[in-house]
Coordinates of C-alpha atoms in Angstrom, one line a residue:
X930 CA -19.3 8.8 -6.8
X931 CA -22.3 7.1 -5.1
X932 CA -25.3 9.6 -4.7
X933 CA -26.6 7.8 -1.3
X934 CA -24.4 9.5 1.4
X935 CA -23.8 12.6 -1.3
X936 CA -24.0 15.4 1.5
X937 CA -21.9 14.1 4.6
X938 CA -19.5 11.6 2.3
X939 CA -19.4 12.3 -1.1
X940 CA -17.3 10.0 -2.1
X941 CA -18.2 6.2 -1.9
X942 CA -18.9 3.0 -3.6
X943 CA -21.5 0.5 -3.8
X944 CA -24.7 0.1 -1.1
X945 CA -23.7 -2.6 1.8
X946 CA -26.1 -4.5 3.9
X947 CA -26.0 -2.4 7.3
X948 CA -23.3 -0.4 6.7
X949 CA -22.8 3.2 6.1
X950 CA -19.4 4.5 4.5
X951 CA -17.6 6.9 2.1
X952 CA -14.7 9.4 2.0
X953 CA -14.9 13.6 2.5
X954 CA -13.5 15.7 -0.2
X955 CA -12.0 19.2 0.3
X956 CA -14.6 20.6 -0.7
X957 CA -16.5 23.2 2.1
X958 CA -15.0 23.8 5.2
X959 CA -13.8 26.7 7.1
X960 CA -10.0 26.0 6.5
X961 CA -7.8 29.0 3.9
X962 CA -4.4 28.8 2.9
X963 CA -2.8 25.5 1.8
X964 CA -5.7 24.1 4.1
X965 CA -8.0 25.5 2.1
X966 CA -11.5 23.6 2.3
X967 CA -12.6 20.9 5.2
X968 CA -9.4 19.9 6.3
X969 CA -9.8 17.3 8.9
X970 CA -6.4 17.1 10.3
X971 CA -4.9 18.5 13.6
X972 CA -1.5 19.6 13.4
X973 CA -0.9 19.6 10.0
X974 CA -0.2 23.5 10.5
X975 CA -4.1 24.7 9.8
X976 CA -5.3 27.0 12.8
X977 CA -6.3 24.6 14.9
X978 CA -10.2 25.8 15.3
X979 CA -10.9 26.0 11.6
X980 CA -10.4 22.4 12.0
X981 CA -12.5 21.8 14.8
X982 CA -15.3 24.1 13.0
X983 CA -14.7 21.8 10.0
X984 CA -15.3 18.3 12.3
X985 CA -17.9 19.9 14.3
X986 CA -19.8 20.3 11.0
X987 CA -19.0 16.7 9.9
X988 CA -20.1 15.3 13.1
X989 CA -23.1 17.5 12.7
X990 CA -24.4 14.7 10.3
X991 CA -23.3 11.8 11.5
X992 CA -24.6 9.4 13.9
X993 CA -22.1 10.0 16.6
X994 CA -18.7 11.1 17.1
X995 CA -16.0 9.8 15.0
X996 CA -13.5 7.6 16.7
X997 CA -9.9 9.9 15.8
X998 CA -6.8 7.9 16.1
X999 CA -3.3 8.4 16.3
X1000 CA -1.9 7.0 13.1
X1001 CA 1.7 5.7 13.1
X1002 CA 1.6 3.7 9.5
X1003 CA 2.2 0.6 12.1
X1004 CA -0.6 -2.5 12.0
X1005 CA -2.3 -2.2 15.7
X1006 CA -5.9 -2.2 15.7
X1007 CA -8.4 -0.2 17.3
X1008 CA -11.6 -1.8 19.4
X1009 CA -13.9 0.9 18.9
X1010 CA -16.2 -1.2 21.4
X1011 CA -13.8 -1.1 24.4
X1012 CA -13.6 2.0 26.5
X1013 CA -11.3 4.2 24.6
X1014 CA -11.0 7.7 24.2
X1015 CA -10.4 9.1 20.3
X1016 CA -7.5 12.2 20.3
X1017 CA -9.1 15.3 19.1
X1018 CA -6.0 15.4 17.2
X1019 CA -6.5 12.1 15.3
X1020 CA -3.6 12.2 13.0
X1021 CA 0.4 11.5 13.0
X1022 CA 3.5 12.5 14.3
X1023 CA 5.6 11.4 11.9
X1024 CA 7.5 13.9 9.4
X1025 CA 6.6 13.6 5.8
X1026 CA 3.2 11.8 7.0
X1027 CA 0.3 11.8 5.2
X1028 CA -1.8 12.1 8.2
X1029 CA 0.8 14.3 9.7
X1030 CA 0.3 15.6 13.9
X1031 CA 1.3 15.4 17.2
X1032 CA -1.3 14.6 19.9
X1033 CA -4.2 16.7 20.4
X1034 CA -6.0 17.8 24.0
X1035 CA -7.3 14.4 24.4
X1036 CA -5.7 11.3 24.7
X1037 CA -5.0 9.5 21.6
X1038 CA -6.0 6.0 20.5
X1039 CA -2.4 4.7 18.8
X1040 CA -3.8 2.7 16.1
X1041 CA -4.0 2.5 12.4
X1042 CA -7.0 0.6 11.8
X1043 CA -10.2 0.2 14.5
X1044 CA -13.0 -2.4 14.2
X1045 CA -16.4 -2.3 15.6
X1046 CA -19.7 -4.6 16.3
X1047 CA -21.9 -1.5 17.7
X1048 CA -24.2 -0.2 15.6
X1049 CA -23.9 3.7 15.1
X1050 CA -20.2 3.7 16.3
X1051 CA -18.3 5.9 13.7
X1052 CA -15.1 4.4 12.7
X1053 CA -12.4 7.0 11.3
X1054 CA -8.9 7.4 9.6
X1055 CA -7.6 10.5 7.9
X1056 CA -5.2 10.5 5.0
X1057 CA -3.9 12.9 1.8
X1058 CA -2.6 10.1 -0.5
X1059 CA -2.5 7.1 1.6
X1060 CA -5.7 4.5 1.0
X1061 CA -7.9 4.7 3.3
X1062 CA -9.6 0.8 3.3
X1063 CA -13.4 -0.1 4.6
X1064 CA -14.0 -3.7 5.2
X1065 CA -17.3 -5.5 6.3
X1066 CA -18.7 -8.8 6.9
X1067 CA -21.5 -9.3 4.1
X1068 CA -24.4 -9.2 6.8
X1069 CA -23.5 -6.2 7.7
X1070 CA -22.4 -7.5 11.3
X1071 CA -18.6 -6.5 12.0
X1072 CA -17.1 -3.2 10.3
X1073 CA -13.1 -2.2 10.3
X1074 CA -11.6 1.0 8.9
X1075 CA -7.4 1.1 7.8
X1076 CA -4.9 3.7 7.0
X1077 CA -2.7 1.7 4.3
X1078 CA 0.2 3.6 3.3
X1079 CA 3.0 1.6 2.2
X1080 CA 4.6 0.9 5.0
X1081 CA 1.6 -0.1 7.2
X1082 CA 0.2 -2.5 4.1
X1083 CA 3.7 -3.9 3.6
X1084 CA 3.2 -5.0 7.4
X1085 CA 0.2 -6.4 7.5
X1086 CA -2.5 -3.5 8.5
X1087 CA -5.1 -5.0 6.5
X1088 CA -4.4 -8.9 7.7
X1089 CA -4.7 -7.5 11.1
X1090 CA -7.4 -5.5 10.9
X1091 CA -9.2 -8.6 9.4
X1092 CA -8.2 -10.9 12.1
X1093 CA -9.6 -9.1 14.6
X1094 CA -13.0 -8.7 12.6
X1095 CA -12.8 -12.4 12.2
X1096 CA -12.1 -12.9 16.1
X1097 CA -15.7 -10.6 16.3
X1098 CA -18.0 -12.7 14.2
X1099 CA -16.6 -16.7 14.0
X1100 CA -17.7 -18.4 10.9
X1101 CA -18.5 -15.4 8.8
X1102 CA -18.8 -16.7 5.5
X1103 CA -17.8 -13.7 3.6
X1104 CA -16.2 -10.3 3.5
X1105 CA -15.9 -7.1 1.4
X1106 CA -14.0 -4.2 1.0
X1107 CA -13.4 -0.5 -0.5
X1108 CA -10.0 0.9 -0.9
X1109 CA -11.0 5.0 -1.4
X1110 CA -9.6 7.8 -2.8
X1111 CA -5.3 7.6 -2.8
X1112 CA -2.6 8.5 -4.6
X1113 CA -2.6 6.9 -8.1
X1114 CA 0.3 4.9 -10.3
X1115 CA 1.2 7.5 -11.7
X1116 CA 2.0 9.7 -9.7
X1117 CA 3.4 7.3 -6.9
X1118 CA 6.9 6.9 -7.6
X1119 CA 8.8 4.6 -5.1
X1120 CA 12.9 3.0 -5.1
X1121 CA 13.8 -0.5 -4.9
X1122 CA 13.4 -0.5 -0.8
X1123 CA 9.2 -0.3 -1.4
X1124 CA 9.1 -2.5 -4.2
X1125 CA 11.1 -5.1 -2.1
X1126 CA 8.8 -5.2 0.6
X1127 CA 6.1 -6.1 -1.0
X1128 CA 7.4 -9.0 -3.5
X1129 CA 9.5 -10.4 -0.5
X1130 CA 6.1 -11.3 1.2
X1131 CA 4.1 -12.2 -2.4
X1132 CA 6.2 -12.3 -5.8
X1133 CA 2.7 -11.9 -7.4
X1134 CA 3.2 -8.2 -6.0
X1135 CA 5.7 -7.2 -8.8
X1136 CA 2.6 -6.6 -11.5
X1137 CA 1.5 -3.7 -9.5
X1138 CA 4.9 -2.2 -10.1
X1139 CA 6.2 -0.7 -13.7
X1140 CA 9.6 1.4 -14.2
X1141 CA 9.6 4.8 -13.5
X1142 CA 11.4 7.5 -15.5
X1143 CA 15.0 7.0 -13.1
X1144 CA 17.2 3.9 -12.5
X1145 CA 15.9 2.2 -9.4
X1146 CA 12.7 3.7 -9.6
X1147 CA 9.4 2.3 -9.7
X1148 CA 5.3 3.3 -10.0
X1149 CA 3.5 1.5 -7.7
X1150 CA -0.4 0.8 -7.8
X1151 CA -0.9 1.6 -4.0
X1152 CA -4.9 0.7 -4.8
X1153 CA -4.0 -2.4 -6.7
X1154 CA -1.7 -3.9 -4.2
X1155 CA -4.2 -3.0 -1.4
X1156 CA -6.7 -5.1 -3.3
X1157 CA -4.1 -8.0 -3.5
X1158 CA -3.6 -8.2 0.0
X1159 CA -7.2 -8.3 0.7
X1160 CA -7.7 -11.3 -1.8
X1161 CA -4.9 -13.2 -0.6
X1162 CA -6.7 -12.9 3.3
X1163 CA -9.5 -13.9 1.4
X1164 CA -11.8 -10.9 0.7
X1165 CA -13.2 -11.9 -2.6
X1166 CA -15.3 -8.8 -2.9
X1167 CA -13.3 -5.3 -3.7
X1168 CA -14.2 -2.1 -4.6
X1169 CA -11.4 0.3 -5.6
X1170 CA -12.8 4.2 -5.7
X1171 CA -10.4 5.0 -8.6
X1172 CA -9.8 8.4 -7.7
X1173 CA -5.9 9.8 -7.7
X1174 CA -5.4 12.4 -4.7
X1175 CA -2.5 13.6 -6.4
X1176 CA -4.1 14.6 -9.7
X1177 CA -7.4 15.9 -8.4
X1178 CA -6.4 19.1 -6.2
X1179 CA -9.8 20.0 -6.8
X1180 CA -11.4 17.4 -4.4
X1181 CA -8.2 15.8 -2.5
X1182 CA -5.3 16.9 -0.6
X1183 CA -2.3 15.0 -1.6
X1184 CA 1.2 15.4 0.7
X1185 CA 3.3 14.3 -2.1
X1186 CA 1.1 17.2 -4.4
X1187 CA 1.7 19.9 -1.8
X1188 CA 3.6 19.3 1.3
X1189 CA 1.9 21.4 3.6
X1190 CA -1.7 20.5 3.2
X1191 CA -5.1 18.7 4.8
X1192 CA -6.5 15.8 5.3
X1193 CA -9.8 14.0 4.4
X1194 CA -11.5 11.5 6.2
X1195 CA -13.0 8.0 5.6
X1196 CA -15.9 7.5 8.1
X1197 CA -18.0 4.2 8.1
X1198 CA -20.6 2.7 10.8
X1199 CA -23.4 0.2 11.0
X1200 CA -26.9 1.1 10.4
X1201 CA -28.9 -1.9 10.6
X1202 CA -31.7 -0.4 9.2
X1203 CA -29.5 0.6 6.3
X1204 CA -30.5 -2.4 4.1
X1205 CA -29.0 -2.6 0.2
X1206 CA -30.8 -5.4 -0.7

C-alpha cells in the first residue's frame, strides 16, 4: 500500500504524473451489520444514510464529488466532461452483482467505465471482488476508471474505455494502468462458459486459467487476465495491487465471501500539480 494518498485511499500503487488514484478499504465508516465499516454502496441492503454519512466523509477529502454510476457489467463509457448527472445510488441492479442496487434519488449515469480531461473531476466505480482498473496517459493528460468483472472484461470494458481516452488525446504515445484490489485465483472459481469467453477472443487467455477441485471447473486470475487485455490494447505499463477481496475480510468486502455485504470504491482524478517525477 502506497503511503501518499494513505488517509482518503489507502490502497494504491505507484506515483503518476498528474494523477491522483487508489482504492478505499472497509475500514471506518458509519455502516454495522454485514455492512460493517465504509460501505459505499446504495442498495446493497445497508440503511441507506449510513452510506451517505460514509460518502459524505469520503468526499469530505476529495477534490470534488465523485462521479457514481450505474454499473451493469456492460462496456459503455462515461464522459465525465459532458453534462451528466452521477446517481446517488452509484451501483447495480443486477442480482448476485458485486456492485449490487437499484437507482438512487438522482438520475443515474448507466456506465461501467467513465473518462475524463478535467482536472479535479473525480472518476468512480464501486466493486466487492470485481477489479476495479485506473488507466492514464503517461503525461498525466486523459484519465479512465473501469468496473471489470468477467463479463464486462470478456466484452471489451477495458478496450472501450481506452478508445475513448485515445479519441481525447490523439497521438498519445503511451499509457498505463492499475488493476486494484479483486478477488484472487484462488478463490475465483469459474465453469467452462467463463473460461470460453475469454480464450474464444485470445487463446493466450488459457494461462490465466488452472483446474479447479470439480469437473468443468476452473480458477481464473481475474487480475492477470485484466492485465492481458490491457497489453494486447497496448498498455505496456501495469500495475496489479495484488490484494484478494475474498481472503482479506479485514479490509475488503467480497460478494462471493459474504453475500450480503458493501462495497469499496476506486476514485482517481487529475491533479496537475501532482507531479511524480
Amino acid at each position: 500500500m502506497a503511503e501518499h494518498l494513505s488517509l482518503t485511499l489507502p490502497v494504491s500503487g505507484k506515483r503518476w504524473q498528474g494523477v491522483r488514484y487508489g482504492s478505499t478499504t472497509r475500514v471506518g465508516g458509519v455502516s454495522a451489520g454485514s455492512w460493517a465499516g465504509l460501505n459505499l454502496g446504495m442498495h446493497t441492503g445497508d440503511e441507506p444514510e449510513s452510506v451517505r454519512e460514509n460518502r459524505r466523509r469520503l468526499a469530505s477529502s476529495l477534490p470534488a464529488e465523485p462521479l457514481w454510476l450505474q454499473q451493469v457489467h456492460g462496456i459503455d463509457v462515461a464522459d465525465a466532461d459532458a453534462d451528466i448527472v452521477g446517481a446517488e445510488a452509484g451501483d447495480t441492479a443486477a442480482p448476485g452483482d458485486e456492485t449490487g442496487a437499484q437507482g438512487g434519488e438522482l438520475t443515474p449515469v448507466c456506465a461501467d467505465a467513465a473518462v475524463t480531461t478535467r482536472p479535479g473531476r473525480v472518476l468512480a466505480v464501486l466493486t466487492a471482488d470485481c477489479a476495479p482498473v485506473v488507466i492514464a496517459e503517461t503525461q498525466g493528460r486523459a484519465l479512465g476508471v473501469a468496473h471489470a468483472g468477467w463479463r464486462g472484461l470478456a466484452a471489451g470494458v477495458l478496450e472501450a474505455t481506452l478508445a475513448k481516452l485515445r479519441a481525447r488525446v490523439p497521438g498519445a504515445p503511451s499509457w498505463r494502468a492499475w488493476v486494484g484490489p479483486c478477488i484472487g485465483q484462488a478463490a475465483f472459481e469459474v465453469g467452462d462458459v467463463v473460461r470460453y469467453a475469454f480464450i474464444a477472443h485470445e487463446p493466450q487467455a488459457g494461462e490465466y486459467f488452472v483446474p479447479g477441485r470439480a469437473v468443468g471447473k476452473w480458477q481464473a486470475d481475474l487480475a492477470g487476465l485484466a492485465r492481458q487485455r490491457l497489453h494486447s490494447a497496448g498498455v505496456e505499463d501495469v500495475e496489479i495491487a495484488g490484494l484478494c477481496t475474498f481472503a482479506r475480510a479485514d479490509l475488503f468486502y467480497s460478494y462471493r465471501r459474504d453475500s450480503v455485504t458493501g462495497r469499496i470504491a476506486t476514485l482517481a482524478w487529475l491533479d496537475p500539480q501532482y507531479d511524480a517525477f
